[in-house]
CSV table of C-alpha atoms and ligand atoms in Angstrom, one decimal:
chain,number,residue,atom,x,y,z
A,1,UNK,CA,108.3,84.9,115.7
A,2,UNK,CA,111.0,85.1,113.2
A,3,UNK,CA,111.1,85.2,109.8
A,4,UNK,CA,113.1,84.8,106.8
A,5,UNK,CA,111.9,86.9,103.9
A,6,UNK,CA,112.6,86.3,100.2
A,7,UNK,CA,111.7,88.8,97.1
A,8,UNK,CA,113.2,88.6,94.2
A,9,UNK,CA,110.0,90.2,92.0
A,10,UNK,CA,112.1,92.5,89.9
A,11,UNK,CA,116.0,93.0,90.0
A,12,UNK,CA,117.2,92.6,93.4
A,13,UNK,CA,117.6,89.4,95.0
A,14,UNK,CA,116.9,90.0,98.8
A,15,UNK,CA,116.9,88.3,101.8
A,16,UNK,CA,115.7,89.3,105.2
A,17,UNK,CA,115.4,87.9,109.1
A,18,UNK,CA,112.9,90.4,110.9
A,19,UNK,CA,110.9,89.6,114.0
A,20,UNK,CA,107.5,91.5,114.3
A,21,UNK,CA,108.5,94.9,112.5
A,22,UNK,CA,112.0,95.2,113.6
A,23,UNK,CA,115.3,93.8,111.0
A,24,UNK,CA,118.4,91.7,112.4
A,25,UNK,CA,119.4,91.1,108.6
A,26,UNK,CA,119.1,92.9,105.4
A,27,UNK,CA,120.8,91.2,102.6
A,28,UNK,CA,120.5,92.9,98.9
A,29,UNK,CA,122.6,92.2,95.7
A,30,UNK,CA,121.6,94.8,92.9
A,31,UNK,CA,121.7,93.9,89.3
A,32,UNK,CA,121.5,97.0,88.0
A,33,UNK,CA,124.4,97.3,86.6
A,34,UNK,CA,123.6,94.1,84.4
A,35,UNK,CA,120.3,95.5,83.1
A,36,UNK,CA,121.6,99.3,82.7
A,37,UNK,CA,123.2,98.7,79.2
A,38,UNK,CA,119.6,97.3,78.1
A,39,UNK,CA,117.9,100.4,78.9
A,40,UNK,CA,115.3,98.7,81.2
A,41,UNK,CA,115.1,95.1,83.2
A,42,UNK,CA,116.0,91.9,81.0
A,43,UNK,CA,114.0,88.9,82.0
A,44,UNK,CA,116.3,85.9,81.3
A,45,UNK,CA,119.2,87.9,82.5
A,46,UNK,CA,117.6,88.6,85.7
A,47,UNK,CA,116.3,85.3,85.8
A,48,UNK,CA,120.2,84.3,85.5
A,49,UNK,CA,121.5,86.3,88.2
A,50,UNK,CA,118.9,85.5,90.6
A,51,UNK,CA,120.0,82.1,90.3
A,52,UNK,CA,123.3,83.0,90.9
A,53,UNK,CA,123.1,85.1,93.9
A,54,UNK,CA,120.3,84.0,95.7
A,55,UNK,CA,122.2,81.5,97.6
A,56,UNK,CA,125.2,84.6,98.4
A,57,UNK,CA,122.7,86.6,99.9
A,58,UNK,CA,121.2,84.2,101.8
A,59,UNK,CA,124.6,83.7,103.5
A,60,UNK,CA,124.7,86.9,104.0
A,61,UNK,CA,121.6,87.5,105.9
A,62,UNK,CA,122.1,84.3,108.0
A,63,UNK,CA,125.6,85.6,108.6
A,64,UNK,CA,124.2,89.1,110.0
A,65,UNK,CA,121.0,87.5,112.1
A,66,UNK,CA,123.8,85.6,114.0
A,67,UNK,CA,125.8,89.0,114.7
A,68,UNK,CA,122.7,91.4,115.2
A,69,UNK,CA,120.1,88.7,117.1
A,70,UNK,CA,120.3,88.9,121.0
A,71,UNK,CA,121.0,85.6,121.8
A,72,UNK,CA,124.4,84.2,120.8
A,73,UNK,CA,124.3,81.3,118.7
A,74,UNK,CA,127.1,78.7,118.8
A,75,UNK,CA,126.5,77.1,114.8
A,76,UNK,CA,124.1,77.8,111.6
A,77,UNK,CA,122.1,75.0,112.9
A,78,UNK,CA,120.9,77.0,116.4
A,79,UNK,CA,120.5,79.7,113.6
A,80,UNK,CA,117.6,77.7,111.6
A,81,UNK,CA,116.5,76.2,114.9
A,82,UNK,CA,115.8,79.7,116.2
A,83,UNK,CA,113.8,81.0,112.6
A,84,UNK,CA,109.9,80.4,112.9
A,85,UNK,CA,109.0,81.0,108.8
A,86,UNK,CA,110.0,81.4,105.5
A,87,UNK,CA,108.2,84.4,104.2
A,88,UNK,CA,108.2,84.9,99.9
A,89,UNK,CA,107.0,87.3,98.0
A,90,UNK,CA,104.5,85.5,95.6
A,91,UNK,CA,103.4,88.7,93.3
A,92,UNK,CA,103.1,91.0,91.7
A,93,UNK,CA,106.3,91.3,89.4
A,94,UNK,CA,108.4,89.3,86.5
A,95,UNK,CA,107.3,85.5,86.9
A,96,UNK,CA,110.4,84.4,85.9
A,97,UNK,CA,112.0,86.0,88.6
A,98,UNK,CA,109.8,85.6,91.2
A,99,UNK,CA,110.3,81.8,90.2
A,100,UNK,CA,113.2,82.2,91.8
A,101,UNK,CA,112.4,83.4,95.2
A,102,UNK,CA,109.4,80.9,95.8
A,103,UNK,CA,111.4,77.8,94.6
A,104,UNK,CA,114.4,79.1,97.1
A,105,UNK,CA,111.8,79.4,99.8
A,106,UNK,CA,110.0,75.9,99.5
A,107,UNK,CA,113.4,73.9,99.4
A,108,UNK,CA,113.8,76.1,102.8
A,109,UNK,CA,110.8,75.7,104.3
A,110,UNK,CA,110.8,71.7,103.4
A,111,UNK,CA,114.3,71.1,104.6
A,112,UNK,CA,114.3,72.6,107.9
A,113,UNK,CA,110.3,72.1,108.4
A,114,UNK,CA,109.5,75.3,108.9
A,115,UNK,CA,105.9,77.3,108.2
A,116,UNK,CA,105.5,78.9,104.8
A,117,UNK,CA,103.7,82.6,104.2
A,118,UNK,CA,102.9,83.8,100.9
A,119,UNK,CA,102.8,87.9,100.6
A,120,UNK,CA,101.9,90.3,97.8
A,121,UNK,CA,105.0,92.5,97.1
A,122,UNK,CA,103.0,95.5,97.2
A,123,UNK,CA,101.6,94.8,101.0
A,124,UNK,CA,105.4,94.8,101.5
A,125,UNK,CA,105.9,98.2,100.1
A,126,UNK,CA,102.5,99.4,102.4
A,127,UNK,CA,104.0,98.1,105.4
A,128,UNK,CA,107.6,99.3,104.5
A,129,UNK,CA,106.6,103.0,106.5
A,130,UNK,CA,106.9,101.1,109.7
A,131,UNK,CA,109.3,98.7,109.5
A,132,UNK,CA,112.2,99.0,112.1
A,133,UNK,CA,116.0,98.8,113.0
A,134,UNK,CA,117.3,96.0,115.3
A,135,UNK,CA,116.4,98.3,118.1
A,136,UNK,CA,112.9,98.8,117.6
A,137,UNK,CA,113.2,102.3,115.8
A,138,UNK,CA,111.5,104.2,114.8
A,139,UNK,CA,108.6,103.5,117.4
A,140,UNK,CA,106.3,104.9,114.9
A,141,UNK,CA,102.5,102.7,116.7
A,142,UNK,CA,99.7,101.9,113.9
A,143,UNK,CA,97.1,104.5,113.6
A,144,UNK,CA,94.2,103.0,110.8
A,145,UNK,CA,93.1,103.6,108.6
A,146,UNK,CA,95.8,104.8,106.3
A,147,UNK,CA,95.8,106.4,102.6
A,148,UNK,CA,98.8,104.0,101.6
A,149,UNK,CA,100.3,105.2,98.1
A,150,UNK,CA,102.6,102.9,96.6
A,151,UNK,CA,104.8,105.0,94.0
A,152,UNK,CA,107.5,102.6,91.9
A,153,UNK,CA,109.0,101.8,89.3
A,154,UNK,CA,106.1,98.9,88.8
A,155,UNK,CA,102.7,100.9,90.5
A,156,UNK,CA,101.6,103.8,91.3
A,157,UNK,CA,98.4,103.0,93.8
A,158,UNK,CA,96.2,104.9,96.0
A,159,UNK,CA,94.9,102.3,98.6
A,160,UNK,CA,92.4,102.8,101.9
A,161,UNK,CA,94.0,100.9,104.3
A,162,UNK,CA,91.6,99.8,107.2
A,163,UNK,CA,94.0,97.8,109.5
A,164,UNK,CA,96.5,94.5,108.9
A,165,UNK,CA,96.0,92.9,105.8
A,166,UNK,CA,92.5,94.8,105.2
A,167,UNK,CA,93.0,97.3,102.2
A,168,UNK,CA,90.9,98.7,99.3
A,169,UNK,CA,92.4,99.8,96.4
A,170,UNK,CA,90.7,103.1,95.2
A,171,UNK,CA,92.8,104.1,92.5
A,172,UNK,CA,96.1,102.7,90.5
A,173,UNK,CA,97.6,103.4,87.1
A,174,UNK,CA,96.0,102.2,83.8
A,175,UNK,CA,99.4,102.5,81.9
A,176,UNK,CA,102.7,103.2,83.0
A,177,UNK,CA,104.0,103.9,86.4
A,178,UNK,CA,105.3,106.9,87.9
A,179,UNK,CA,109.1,105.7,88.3
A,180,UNK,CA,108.7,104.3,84.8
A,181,UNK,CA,107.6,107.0,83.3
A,182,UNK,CA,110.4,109.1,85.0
A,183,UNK,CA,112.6,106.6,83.5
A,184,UNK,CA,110.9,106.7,80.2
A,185,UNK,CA,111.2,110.3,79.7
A,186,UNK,CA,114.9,110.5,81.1
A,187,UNK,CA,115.9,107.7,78.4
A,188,UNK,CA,114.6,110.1,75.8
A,189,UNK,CA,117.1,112.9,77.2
A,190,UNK,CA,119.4,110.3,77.3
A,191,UNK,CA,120.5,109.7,80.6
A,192,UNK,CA,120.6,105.7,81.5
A,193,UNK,CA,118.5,103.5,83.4
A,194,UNK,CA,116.9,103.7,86.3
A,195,UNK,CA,117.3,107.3,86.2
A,196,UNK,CA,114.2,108.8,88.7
A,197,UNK,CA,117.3,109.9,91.3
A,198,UNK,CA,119.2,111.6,88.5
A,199,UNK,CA,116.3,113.7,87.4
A,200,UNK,CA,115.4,114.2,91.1
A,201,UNK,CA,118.9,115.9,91.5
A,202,UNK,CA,118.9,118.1,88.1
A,203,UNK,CA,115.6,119.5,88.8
A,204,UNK,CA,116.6,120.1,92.1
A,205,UNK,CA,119.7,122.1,90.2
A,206,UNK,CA,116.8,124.8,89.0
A,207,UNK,CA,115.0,124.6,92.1
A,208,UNK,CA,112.1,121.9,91.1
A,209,UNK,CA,111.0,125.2,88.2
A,210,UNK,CA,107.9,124.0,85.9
A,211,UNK,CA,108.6,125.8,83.0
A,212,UNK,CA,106.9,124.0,80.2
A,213,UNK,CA,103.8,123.1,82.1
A,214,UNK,CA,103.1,119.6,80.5
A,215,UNK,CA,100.0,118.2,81.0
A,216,UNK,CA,98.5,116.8,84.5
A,217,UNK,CA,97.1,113.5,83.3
A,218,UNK,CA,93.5,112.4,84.4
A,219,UNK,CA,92.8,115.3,86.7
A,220,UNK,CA,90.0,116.3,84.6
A,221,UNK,CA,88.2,112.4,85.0
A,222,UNK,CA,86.8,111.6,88.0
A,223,UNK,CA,88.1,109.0,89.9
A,224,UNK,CA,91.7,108.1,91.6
A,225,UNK,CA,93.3,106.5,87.9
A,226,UNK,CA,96.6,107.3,87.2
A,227,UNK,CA,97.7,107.6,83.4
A,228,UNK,CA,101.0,108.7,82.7
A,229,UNK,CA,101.5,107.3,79.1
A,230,UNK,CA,100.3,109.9,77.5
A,231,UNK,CA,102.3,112.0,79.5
A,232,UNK,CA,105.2,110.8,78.0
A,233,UNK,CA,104.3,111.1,74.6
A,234,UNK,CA,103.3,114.7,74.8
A,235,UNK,CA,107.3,114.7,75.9
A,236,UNK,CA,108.0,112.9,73.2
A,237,UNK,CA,106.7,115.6,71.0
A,238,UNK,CA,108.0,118.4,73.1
A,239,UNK,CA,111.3,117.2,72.5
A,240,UNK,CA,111.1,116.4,68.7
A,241,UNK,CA,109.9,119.7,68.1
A,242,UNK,CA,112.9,120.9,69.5
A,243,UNK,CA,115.6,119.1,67.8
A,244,UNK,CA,118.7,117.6,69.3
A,245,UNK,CA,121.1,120.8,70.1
A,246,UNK,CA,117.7,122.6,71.6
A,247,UNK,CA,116.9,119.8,73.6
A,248,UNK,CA,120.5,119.2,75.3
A,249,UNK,CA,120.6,122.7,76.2
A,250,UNK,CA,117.3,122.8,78.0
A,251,UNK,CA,118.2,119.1,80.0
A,252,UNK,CA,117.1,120.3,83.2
A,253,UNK,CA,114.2,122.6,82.5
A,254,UNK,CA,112.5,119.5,80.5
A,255,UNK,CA,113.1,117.1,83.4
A,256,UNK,CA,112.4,119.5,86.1
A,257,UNK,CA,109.0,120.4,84.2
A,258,UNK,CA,108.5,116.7,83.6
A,259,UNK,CA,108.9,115.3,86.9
A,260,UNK,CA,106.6,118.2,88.3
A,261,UNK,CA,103.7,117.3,86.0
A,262,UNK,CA,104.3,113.3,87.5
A,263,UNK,CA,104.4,114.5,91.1
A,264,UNK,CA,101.5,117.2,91.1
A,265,UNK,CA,99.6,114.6,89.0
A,266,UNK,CA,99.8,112.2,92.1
A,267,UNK,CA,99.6,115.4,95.3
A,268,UNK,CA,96.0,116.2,93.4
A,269,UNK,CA,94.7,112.8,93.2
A,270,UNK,CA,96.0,112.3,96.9
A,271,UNK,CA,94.2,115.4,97.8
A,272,UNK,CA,91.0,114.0,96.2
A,273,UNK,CA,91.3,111.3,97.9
A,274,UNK,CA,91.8,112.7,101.1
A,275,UNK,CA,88.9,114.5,100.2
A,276,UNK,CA,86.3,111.5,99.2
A,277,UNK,CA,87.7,109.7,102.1
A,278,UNK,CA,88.1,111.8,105.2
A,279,UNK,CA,91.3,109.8,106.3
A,280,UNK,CA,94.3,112.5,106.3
A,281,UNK,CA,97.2,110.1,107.8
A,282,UNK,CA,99.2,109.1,104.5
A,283,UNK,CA,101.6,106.1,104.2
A,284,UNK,CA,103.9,105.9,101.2
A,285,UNK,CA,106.3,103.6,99.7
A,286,UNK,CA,107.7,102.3,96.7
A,287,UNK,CA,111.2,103.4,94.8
A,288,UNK,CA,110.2,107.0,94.1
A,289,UNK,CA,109.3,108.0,97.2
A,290,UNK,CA,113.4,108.2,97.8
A,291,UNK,CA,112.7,111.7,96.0
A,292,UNK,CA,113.0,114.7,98.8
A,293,UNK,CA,110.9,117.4,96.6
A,294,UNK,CA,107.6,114.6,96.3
A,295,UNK,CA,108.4,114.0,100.4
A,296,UNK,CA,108.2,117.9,100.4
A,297,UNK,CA,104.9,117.6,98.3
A,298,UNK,CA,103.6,115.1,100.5
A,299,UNK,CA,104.6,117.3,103.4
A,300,UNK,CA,102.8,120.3,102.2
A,301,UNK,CA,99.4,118.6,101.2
A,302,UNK,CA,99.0,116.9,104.9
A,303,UNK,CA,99.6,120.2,106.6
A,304,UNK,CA,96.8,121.8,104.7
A,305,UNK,CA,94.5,119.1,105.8
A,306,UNK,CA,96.2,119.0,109.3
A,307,UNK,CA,97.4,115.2,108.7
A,308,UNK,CA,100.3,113.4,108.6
A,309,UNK,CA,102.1,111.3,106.4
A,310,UNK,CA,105.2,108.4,107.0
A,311,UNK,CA,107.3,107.7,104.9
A,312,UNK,CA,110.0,104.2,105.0
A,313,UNK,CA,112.5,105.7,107.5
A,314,UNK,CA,115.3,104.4,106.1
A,315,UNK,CA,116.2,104.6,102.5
A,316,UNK,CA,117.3,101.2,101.6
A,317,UNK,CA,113.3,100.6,102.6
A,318,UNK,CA,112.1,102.7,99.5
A,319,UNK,CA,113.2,100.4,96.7
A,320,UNK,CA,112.9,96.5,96.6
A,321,UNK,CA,113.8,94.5,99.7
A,322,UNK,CA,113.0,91.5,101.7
A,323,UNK,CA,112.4,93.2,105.3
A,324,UNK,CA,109.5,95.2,104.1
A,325,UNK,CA,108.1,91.6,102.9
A,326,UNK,CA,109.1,90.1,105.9
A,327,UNK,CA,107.2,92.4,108.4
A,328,UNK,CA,104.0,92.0,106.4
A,329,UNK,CA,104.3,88.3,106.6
A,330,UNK,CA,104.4,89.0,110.6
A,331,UNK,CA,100.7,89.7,110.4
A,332,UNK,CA,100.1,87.0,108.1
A,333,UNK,CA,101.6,84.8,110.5
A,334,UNK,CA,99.7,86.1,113.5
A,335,UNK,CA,96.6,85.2,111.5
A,336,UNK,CA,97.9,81.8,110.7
A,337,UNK,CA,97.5,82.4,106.9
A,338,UNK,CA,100.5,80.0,106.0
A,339,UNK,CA,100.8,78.0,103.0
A,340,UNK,CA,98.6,74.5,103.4
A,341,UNK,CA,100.7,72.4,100.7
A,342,UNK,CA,104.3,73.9,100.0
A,343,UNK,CA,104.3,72.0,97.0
A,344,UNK,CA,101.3,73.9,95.6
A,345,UNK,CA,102.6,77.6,95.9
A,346,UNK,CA,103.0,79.5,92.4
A,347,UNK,CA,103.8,82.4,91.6
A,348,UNK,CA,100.9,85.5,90.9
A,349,UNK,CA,103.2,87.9,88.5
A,350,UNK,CA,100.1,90.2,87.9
A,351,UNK,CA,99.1,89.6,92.1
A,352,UNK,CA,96.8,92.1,93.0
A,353,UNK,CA,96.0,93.7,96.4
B,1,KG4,O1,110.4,100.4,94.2
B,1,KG4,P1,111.4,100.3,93.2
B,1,KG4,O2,112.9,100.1,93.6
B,1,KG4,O3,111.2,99.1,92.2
B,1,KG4,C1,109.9,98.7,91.8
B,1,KG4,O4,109.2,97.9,92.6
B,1,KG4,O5,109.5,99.2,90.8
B,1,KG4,O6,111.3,101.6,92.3
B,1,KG4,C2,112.2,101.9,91.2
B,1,KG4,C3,111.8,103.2,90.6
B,1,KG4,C4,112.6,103.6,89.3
B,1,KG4,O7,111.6,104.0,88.4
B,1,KG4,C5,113.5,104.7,89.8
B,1,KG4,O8,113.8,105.6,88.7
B,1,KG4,C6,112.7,105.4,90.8
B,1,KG4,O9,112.1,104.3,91.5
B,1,KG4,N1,113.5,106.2,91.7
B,1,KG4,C7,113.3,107.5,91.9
B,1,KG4,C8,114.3,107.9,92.8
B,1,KG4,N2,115.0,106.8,93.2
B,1,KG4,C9,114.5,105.8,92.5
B,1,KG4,N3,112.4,108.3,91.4
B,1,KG4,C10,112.5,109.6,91.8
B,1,KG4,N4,113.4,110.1,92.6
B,1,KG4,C11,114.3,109.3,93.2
B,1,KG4,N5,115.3,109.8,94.0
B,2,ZN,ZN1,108.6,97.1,94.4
């Protein structure tokens, strides 16, 4: 079966052909660079750019199926004939965006009558650990269950993952997510936006030191909740108490410190949850996971419990894209789960799993 994946939940436009879990096309226009003077992701402005772009990258991923797929095809039309599905995601994310995607995919989906399969963004970040190149690597076979995290810019989740399309959620944040509370904090040092892989490389700098200890948020509660609001405002504080000259001068020991409370915060609720559940394989995705000291983190914690963990084996697989959305609409597919009345699909913006 193939498939042609939209998302557009956020602030990339992305389009994807895939065929079970392996990609012939991965197409991917950016607008960070329009939200990055705003400090943070502008609704009508990425509403705009979606609009403009989507159909771009959509000639760009048809373009690169024709190259990459097997079989050669003589025109666009063989090209269409030869695509099974139009996979979208439908949620979570900014509804004006994700406007976008869906009314892209419906026009696709009615004018060369082809099936329809809604997926929830964040099942696309699950399965984004095994998703593979044109070649069928990395092999990587399904082992469930799973402890999936799902670490972005959007969620922080801890989810028991019992096989395809079968998941639990057992803990998510109440407040802010990981990536944006990286972001939040780096914004008050005043470094732009996104800015996880910037602190990632100044802490790295000073060798990932904690040396102001800031809080590790709802360790003390039971349960698998993330908060990291209030982790930011004890920042906040941190820094005001400071004053400005103080504050530039200690950049990296801040972020370092910082970004070592978030990840610790989310290896010991991991480890608790590892703990309550008995399942030591881990599965993670999601922007932040980009970051090679939380890999490391990860790393350390399944060794203690003699697990494993996966990680999205190639990078442009950690942030937003279409091929993780497209391989999770694979096993939608296989369960017949398409759309009844294309006319009738909406978008979800607060989806959940
Ligand atoms: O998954 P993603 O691209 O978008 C969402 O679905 O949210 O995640 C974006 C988040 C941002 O907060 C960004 O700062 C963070 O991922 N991020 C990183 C790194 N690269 C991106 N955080 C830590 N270390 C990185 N190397
Ligand atoms: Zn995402």
């Amino acid at each position: 079966m193939i498939i042609l994946s939209i998302d557009t939940s956020c602030d990339e436009t992305a389009i994807a052909v895939t065929s079970e879990r392996k990609v012939f096309a991965n197409a991917i226009y950016s607008q960070v660079l329009i939200h990055k003077k705003w400090g943070g992701v502008v609704p009508s402005l990425a509403k705009r750019a979606h609009i403009e772009r989507i159909d771009l990258v959509l000639d760009e991923a048809l373009r690169k199926f024709k190259r990459n797929y097997m079989q050669p095809f003589k025109n666009m039309s063989q090209v269409w004939e030869k695509i099974d599905a139009i996979a979208v995601t439908q949620g979570p994310g900014l509804a004006v965006a994700l406007e976008v995607g869906i009314a892209k995919a419906k026009e696709l989906a009615v004018l060369h009558n082809k099936k329809l399969v809604a997926v929830n963004h964040l099942e696309g970040h699950m399965y984004s650990a095994f998703v593979q190149n044109k070649n069928g690597n990395p092999a990587r076979p399904y082992q469930f269950p799973y402890l999936a995290l799902i670490i972005s810019g959007g969620h922080t989740s801890i989810v028991l993952w019992e096989n395809h399309l079968k998941y639990q959620v057992l803990g998510e944040t109440i407040d802010d997510a990981a990536g944006e509370a990286l972001d939040k904090a780096g914004k008050l040092m005043g470094l732009g936006y996104p800015c996880g892989a910037v602190i990632e490389k100044l802490s790295k700098d000073i060798g990932n030191k904690d040396i102001y200890a800031f809080p590790r948020p709802m360790l003390k509660q039971k349960g698998l909740d993330f908060s990291f609001s209030g982790l930011k405002t004890s920042f906040y504080y941190h820094i005001k108490e400071l004053g400005e000259s103080e504050k530039n001068k200690h950049l990296h020991g801040l972020l370092s410190s910082f970004q070592e409370a978030v990840f610790d915060t989310i290896v010991k609720k991991t480890n608790r949850a590892i703990l309550q559940t008995g399942i030591r394989r881990l599965c993670v995705g999601g922007g932040v996971i980009a970051n090679v000291h939380l890999r490391n983190r990860f790393r350390k914690l399944v060794a203690k419990h003699d697990g494993s963990v996966l990680f999205p084996p190639y990078k442009y697989l950690t942030g937003d894209n279409a091929a993780m959305i497209g391989v999770a609409a694979h096993y939608r597919l296989m369960q017949n789960d398409v759309i009844k009345d294309v006319s009738l699909l909406d978008r979800i913006a607060r989806m959940r799993l």
